[in-house]
Coordinates of C-alpha atoms and ligand atoms in Angstrom, one line a residue:
X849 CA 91.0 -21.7 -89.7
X850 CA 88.6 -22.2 -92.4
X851 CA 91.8 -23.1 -95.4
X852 CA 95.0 -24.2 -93.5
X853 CA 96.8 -24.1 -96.8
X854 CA 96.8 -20.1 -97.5
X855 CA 98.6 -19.6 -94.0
X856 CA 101.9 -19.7 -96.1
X857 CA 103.5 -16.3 -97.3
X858 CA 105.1 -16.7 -101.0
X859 CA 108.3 -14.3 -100.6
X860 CA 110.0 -13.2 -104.2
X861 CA 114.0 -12.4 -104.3
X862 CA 116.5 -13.7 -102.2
X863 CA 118.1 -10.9 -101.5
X864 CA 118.8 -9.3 -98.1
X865 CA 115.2 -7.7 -97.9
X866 CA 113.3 -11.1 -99.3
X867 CA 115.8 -13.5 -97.3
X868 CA 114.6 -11.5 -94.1
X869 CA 111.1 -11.5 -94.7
X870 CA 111.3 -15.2 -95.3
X871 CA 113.6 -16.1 -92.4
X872 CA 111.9 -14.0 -90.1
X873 CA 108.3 -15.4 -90.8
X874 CA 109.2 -19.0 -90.7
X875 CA 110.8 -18.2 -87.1
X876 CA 107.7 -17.2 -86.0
X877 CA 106.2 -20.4 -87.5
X878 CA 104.6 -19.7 -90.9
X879 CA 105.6 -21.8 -94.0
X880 CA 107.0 -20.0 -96.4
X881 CA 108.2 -20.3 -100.3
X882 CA 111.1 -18.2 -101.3
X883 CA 111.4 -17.5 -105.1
X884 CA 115.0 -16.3 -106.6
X885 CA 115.3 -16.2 -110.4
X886 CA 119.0 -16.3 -109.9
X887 CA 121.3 -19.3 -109.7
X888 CA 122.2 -18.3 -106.0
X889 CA 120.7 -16.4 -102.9
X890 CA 121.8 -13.2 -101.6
X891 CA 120.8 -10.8 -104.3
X892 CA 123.6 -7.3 -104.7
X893 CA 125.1 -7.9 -101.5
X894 CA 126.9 -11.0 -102.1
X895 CA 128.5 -8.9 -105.1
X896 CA 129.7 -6.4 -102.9
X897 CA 133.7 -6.3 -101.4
X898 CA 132.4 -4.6 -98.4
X899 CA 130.2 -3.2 -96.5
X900 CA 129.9 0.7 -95.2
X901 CA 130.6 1.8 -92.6
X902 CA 131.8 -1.2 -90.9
X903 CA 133.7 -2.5 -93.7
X904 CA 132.7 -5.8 -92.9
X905 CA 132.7 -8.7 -95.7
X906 CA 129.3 -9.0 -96.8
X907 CA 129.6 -12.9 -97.1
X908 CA 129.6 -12.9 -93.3
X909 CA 126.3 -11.6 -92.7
X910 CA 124.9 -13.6 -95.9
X911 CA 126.4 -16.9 -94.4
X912 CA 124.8 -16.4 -91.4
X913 CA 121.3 -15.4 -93.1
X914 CA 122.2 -18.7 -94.9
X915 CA 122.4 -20.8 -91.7
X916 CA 118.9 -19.6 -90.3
X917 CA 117.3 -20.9 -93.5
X918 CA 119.0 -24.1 -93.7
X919 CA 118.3 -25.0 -90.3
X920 CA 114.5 -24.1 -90.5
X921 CA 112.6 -26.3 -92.5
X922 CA 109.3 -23.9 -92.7
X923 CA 111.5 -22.6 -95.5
X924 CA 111.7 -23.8 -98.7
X925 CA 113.6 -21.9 -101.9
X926 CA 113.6 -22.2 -105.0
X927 CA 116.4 -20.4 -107.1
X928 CA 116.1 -20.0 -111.4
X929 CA 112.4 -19.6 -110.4
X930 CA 110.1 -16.5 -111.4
X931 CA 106.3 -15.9 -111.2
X932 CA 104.5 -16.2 -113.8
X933 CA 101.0 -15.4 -113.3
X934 CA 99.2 -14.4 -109.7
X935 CA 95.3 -15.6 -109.4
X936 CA 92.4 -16.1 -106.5
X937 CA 92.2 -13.2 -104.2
X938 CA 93.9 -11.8 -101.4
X939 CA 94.3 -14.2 -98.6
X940 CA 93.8 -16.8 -101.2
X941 CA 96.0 -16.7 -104.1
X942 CA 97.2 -19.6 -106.5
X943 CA 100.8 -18.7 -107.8
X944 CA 102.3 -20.5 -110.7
X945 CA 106.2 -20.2 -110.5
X946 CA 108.5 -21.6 -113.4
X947 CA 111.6 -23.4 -112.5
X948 CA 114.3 -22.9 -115.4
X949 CA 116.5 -25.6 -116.0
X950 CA 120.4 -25.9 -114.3
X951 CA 121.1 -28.9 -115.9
X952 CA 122.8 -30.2 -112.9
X953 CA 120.9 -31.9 -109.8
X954 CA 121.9 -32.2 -106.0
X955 CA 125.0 -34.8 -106.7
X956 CA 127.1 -32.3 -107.9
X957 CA 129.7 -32.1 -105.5
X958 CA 131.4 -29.1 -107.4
X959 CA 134.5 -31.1 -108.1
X960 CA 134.6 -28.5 -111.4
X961 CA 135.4 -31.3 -114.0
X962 CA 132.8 -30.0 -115.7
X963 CA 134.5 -26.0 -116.3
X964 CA 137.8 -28.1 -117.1
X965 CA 136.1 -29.9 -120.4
X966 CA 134.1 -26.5 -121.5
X967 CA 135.4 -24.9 -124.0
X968 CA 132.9 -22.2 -124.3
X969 CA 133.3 -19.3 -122.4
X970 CA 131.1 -16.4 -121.9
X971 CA 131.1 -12.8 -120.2
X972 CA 130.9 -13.4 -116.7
X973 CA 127.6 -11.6 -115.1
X974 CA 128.8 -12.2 -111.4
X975 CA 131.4 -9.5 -112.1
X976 CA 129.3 -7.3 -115.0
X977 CA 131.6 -8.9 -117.6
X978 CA 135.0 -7.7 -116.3
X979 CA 136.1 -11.3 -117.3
X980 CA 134.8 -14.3 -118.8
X981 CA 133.7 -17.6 -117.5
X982 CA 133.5 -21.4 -118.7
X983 CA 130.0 -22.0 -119.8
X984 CA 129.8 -25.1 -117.3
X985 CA 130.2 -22.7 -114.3
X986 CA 130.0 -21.8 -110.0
X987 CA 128.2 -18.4 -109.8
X988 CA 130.4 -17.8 -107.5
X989 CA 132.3 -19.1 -104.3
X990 CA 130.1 -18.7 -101.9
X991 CA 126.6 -20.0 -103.4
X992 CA 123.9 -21.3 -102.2
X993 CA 123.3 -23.8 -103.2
X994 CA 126.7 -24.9 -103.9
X995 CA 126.0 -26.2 -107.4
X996 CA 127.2 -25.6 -111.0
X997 CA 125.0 -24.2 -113.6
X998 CA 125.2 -25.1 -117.1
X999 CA 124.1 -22.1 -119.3
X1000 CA 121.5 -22.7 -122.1
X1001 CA 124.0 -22.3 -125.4
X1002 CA 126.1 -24.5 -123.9
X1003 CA 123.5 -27.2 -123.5
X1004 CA 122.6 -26.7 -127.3
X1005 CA 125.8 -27.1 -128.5
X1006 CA 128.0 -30.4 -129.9
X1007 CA 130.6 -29.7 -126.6
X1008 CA 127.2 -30.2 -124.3
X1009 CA 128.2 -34.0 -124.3
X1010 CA 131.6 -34.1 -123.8
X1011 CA 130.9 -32.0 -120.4
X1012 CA 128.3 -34.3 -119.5
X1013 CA 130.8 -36.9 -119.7
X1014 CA 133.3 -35.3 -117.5
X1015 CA 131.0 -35.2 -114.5
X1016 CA 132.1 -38.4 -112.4
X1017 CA 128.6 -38.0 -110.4
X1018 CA 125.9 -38.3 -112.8
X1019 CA 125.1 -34.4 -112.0
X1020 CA 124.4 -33.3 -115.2
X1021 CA 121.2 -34.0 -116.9
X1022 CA 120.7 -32.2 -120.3
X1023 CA 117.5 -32.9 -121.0
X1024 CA 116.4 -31.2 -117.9
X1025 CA 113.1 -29.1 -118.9
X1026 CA 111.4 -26.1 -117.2
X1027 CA 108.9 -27.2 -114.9
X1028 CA 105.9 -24.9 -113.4
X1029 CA 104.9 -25.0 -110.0
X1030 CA 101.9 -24.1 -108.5
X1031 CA 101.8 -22.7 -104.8
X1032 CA 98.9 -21.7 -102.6
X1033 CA 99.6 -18.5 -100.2
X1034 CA 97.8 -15.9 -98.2
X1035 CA 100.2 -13.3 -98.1
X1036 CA 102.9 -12.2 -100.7
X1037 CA 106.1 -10.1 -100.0
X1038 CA 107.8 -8.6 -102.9
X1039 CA 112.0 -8.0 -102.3
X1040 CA 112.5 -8.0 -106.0
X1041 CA 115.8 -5.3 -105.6
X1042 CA 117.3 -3.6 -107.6
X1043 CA 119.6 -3.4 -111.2
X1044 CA 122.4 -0.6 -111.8
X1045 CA 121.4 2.0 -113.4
X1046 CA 122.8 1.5 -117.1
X1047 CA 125.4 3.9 -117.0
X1048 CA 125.6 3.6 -121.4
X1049 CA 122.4 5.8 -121.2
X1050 CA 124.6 8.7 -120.2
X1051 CA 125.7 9.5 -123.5
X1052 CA 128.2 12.5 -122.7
X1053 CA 129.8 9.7 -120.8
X1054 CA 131.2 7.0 -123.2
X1055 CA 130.5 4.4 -120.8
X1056 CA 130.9 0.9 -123.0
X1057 CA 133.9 3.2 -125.1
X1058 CA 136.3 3.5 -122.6
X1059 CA 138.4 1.0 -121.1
X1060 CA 139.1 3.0 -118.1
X1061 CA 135.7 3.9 -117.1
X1062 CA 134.0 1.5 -114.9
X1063 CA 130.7 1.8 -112.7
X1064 CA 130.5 1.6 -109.1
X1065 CA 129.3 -2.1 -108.8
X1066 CA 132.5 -2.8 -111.0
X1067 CA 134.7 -1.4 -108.9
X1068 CA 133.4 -3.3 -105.7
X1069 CA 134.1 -6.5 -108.5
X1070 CA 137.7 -5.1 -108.9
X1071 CA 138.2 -4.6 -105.3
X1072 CA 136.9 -8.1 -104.5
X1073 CA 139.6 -11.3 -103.9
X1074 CA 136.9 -13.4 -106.0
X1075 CA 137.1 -11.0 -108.2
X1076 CA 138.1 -10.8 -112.2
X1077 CA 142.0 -9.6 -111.4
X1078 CA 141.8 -11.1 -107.6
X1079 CA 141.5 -8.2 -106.0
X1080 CA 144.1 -6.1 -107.4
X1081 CA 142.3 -2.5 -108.3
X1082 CA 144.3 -1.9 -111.7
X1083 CA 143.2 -0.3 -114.9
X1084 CA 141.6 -2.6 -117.3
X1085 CA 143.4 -1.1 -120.4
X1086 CA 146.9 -2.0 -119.3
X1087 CA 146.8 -4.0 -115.7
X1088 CA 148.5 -1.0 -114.2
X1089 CA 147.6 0.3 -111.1
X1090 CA 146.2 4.0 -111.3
X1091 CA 147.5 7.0 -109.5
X1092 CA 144.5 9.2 -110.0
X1093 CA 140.7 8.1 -109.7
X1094 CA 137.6 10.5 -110.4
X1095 CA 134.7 9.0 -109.2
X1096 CA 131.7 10.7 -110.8
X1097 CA 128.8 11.4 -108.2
X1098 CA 125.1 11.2 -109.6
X1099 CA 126.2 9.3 -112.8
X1100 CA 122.4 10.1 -113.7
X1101 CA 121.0 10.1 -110.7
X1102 CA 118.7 13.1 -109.6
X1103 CA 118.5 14.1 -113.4
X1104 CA 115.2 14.2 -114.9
X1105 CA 116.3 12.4 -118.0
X1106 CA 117.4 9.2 -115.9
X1107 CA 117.1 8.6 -112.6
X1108 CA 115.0 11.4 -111.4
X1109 CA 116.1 10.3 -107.5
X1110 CA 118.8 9.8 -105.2
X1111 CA 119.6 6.6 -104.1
X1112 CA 121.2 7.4 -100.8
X1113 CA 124.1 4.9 -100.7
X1114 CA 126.0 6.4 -104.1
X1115 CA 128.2 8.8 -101.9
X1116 CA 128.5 6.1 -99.0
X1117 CA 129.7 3.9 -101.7
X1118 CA 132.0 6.0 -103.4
X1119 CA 133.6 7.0 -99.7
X1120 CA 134.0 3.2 -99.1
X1121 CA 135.6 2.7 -102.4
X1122 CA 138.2 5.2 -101.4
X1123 CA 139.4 3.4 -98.7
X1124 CA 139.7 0.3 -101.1
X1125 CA 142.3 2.5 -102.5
X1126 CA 143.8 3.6 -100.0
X1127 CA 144.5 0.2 -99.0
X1128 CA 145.7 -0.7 -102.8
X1129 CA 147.6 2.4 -103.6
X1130 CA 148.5 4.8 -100.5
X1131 CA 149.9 7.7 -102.8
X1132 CA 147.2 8.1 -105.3
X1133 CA 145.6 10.7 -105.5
X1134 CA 141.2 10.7 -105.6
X1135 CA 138.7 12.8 -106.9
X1136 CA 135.7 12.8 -106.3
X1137 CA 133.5 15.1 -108.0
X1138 CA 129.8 15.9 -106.9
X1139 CA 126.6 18.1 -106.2
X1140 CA 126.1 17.5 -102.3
X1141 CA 127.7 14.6 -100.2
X1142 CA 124.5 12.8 -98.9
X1143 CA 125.5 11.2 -95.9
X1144 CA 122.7 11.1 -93.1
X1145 CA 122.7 10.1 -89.4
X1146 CA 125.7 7.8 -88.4
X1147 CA 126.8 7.3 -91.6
X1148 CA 128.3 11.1 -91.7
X1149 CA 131.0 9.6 -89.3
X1150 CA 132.4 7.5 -91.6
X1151 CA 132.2 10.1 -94.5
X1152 CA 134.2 12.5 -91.6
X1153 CA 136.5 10.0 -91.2
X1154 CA 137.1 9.2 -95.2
X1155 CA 137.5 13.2 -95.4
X1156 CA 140.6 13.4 -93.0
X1157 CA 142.2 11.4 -95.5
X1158 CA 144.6 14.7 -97.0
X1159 CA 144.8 13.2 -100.9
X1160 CA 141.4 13.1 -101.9
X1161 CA 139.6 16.4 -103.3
X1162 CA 136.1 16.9 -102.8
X1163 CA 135.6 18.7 -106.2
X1164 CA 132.1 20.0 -106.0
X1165 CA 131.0 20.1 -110.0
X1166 CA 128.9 18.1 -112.1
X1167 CA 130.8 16.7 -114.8
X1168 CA 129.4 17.4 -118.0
X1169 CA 131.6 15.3 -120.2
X1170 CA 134.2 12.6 -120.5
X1171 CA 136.6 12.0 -123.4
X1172 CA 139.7 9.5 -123.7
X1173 CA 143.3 10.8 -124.6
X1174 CA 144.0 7.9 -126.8
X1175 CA 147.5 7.3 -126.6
X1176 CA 147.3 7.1 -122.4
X1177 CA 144.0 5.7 -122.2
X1178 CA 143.2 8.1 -119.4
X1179 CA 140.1 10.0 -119.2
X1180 CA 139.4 13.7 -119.3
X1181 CA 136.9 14.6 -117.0
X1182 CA 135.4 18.5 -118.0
X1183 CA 133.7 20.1 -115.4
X1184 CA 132.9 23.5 -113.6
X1185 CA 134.6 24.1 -110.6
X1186 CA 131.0 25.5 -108.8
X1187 CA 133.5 27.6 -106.1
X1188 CA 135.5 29.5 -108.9
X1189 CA 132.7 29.0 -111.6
X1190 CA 136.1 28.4 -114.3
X1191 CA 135.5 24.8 -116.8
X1192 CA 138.2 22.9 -116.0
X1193 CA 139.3 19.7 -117.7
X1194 CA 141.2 17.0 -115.4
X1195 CA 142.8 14.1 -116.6
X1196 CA 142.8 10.8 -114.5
X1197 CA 144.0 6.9 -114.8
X1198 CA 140.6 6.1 -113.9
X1199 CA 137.3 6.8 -113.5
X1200 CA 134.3 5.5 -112.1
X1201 CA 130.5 6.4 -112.8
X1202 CA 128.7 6.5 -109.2
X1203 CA 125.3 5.3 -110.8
X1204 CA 122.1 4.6 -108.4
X1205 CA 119.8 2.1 -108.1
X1206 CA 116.7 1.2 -110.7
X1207 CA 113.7 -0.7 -109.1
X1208 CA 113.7 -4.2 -111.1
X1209 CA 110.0 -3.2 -111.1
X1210 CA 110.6 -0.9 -113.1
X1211 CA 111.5 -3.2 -116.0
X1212 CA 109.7 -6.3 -114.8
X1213 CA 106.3 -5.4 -112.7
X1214 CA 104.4 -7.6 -110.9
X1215 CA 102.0 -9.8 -112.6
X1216 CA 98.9 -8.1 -110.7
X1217 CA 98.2 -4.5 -111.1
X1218 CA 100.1 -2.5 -108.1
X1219 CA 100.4 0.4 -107.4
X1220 CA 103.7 2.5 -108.2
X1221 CA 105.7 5.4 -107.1
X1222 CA 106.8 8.0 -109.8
X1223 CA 110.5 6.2 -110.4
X1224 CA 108.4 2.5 -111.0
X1225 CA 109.4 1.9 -107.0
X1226 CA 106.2 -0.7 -105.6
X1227 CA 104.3 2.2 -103.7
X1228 CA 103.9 1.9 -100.0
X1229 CA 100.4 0.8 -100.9
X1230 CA 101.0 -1.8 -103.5
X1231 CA 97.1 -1.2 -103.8
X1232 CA 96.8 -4.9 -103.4
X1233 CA 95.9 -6.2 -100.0
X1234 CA 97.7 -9.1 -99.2
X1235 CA 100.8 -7.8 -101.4
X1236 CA 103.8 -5.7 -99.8
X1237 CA 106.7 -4.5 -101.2
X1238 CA 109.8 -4.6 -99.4
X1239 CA 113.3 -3.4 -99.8
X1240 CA 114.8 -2.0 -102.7
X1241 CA 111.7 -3.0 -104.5
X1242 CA 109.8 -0.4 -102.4
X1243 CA 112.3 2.7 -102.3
X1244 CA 116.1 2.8 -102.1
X1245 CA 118.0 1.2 -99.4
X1246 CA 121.3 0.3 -97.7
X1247 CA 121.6 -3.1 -96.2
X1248 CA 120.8 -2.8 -92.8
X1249 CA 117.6 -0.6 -93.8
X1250 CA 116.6 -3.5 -95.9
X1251 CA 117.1 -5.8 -93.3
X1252 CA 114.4 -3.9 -91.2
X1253 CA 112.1 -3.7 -94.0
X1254 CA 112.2 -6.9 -94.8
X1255 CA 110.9 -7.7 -91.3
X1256 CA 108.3 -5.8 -91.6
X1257 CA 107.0 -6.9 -94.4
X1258 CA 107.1 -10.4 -92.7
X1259 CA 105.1 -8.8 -89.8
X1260 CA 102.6 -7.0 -92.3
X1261 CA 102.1 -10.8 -94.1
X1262 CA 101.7 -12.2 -90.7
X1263 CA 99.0 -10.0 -89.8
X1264 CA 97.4 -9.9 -93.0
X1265 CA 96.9 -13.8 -93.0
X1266 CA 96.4 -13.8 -89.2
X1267 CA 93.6 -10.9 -89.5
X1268 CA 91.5 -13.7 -91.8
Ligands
FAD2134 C1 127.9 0.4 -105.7 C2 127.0 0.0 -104.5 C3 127.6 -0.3 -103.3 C4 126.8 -0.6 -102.2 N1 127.4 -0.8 -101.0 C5 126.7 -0.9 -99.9 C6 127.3 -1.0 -98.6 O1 128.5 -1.0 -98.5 N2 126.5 -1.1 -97.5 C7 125.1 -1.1 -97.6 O2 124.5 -1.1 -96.5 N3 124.5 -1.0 -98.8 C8 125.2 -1.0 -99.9 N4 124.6 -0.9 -101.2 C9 123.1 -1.1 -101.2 C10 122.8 -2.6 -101.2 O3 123.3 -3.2 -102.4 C11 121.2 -2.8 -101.1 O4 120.8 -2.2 -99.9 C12 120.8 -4.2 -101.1 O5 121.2 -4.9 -102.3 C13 119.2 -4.3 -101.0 O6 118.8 -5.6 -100.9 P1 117.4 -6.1 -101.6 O7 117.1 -7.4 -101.1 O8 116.4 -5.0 -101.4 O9 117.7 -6.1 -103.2 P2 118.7 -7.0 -104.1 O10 120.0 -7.1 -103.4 O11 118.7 -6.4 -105.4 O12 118.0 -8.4 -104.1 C14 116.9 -8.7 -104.9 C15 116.9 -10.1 -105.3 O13 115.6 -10.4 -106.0 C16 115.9 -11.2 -107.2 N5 114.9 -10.9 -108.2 C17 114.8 -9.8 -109.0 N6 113.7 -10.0 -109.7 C18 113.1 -11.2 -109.4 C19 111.9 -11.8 -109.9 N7 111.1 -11.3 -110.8 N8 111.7 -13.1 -109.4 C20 112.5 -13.6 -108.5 N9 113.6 -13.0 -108.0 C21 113.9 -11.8 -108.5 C22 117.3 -10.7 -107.6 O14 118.0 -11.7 -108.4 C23 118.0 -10.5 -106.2 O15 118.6 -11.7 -105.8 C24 125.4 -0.6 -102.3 C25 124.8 -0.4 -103.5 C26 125.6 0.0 -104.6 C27 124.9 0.4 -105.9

């Protein structure tokens, strides 16, 4: 081996794609960096409720994932981290990752004395600001690693030492600074996921107007017993529960003016949603309103089985437009009714825009020149040998698909270093 240190792979995002590829090469013996520029590992997934189409909780396959890494020490991650620049050559490359501050180090014990003498709250991203959040906060309950963050304002403000103070462990340091890293790695697998689309784009909508009208990745929030109202799916207007739901299929997706493609899960989503529903509310009645139900090999069983259910109406329509009746909050969907070709208008208690998924690559690219698809998706070729995309990164995926590509982008890094 003519440089022993360039037989580690540098993996980016700790989601389920990245946490593969990292787990699965340092089982078969490489050393490996994993970079997460959140606060926690487990990217989407640990936002999710459930899973389709086992309806599984999502934190049971993430602990797991969790356990494998902890016990191998060939891994090492590194959450609040990103990449800032890539140099050296394939097979060769010098990485420089910067580590943003926490402001709280391994003693915390996350006894949450901290939370109890903040004041300052903020909108709490974990659940896409459905609530707020103390500004000395636990991403959420099942992080890893278990530690409290301290956000940035917080820090810069008069109430940063009285929450310093609080902390009966010495975990807190304020004048923690970013620090850079550099790294030295053959191989580079690139899981980066995956953002909702912004549903405010879809300005027929009102998204961001309306109360009432919530995006898929809210409603698995909702749905969720760490969630902002515990579980309970209620309208956030008025706390009540709602006795009709439109869920709006292809909230921009396959539309040339946002997300020209499908994302393949919106419709398994929406399904699984229902029967979040049901469970919450067994006389309400669902729509759901869409183009074509896109649910491919196994997965059509579980959309069979969601369609036996006889109080939900598959509405097939685009809907064009969404208005509020003020006095009730509720929304009025319009849409043509593409059996009887008549525009019909339907009220509901609340709705909820099935939006798809955007590459993050598509807003943040890599900091080499790759190759891209024509949605900003890292190209199959990322045109840099040495580099592979994986997961949502490279095209859109459900879990278990990630899972697989993950792997393989461990196995394509493992030959790629091996082959030199
Ligand atoms: C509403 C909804 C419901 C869904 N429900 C299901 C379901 O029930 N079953 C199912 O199989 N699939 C479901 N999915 C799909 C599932 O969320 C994805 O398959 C999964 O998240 C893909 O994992 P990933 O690792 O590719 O991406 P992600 O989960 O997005 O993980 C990527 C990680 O990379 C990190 N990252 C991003 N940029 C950087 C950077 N520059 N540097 C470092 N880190 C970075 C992110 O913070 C994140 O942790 C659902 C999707 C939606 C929209």
């Amino acid at each position: 081996m003519d440089n022993p240190v360039t037989q580690s792979i540098l993996v980016v995002g700790g989601g389920m794609a990245g946490m593969s590829a990292a787990i699965e090469a340092a089982e078969a013996g490489y050393d490996v960096y994993l970079v997460e520029k959140n606060p926690y590992l487990g990217g989407r997934v640990a936002q999710l409720h459930k899973y389709f189409p086992k309806l599984c909780p999502p934190y049971c396959g993430l602990e797991i994932n969790f356990r494998r890494m902890r016990q191998n020490q060939k891994v090492r991650f590194f959450t609040m981290a990103e990449v800032e620049s890539i140099s050296g050559q394939a097979g060769d490359f010098t990485v420089s990752v910067r580590l943003n501050p926490r402001y709280v180090n391994e003693k915390c014990t996350c006894c949450g004395k901290c939370a109890e003498a903040c004041s300052m709250e903020m909108d709490n991203p974990f659940n896409f600001g459905l609530d707020k959040i103390k500004a000395a906060y636990l991403p959420h309950d099942m992080a890893l690693p278990m530690r409290y963050v301290l956000d940035p304002a917080l820090v810069k403000s008069g109430e940063a030492q009285k929450v310093n103070e609080a902390c009966p462990y010495e975990a807190i340091e304020l004048d923690m600074q970013p620090k850079t890293m550099e790294l030295k790695v053959g191989a580079i697998v690139w899981a980066s996921g995956w953002d909702p689309y912004d549903a405010a784009k879809l300005d027929t909508y009102g998204f961001g107007q309306y109360p009432n009208l919530i995006t898929n990745v809210m409603m698995e929030r909702l749905a969720a017993w760490n969630g902002p109202t515990q579980g309970k799916i209620v309208r956030p207007s008025d706390g009540q529960a709602p006795q009709t739901i439109g869920f709006v299929q292809c909230a921009g997706s396959r539309d040339e003016n946002h997300l020209p493609f499908c994302s393949g899960i919106c419709c398994l989503a929406s399904l699984k949603q229902v029967t979040y529903i049901r469970e919450q509310h067994p006389e309400a009645k669902v729509y759901i309103f869409f183009i074509d139900i896109r649910a491919t090999d196994r997965l059509e069983d579980f959309y069979a089985k969601v369609k036996e259910d006889p109080n939900i109406v598959f509405f097939k329509g685009k809907v064009a437009k969404i208005t509020e009746d003020p006095a009730t909050k509720n929304l009025i969907l319009r849409v043509e009714n593409t059996a009887t070709e008549k525009l019909e208008e339907i009220s509901v208690d609340l709705a909820v825009l099935a939006t798809g998924m955007q590459p993050t690559t598509s807003k943040s690219p890599l900091p080499l020149k790759a190759a891209y698809d024509d949605y900003g998706f890292i190209a199959q070729n990322s045109g840099l040998p040495g580099v592979f995309g994986a997961g949502c990164a490279r095209t859109p995926v459900n879990v278990s698909e990630a899972v697989q590509d993950g792997t393989a982008a461990a196995l394509k890094a493992i030959q790629f270093i091996g082959r030199r």
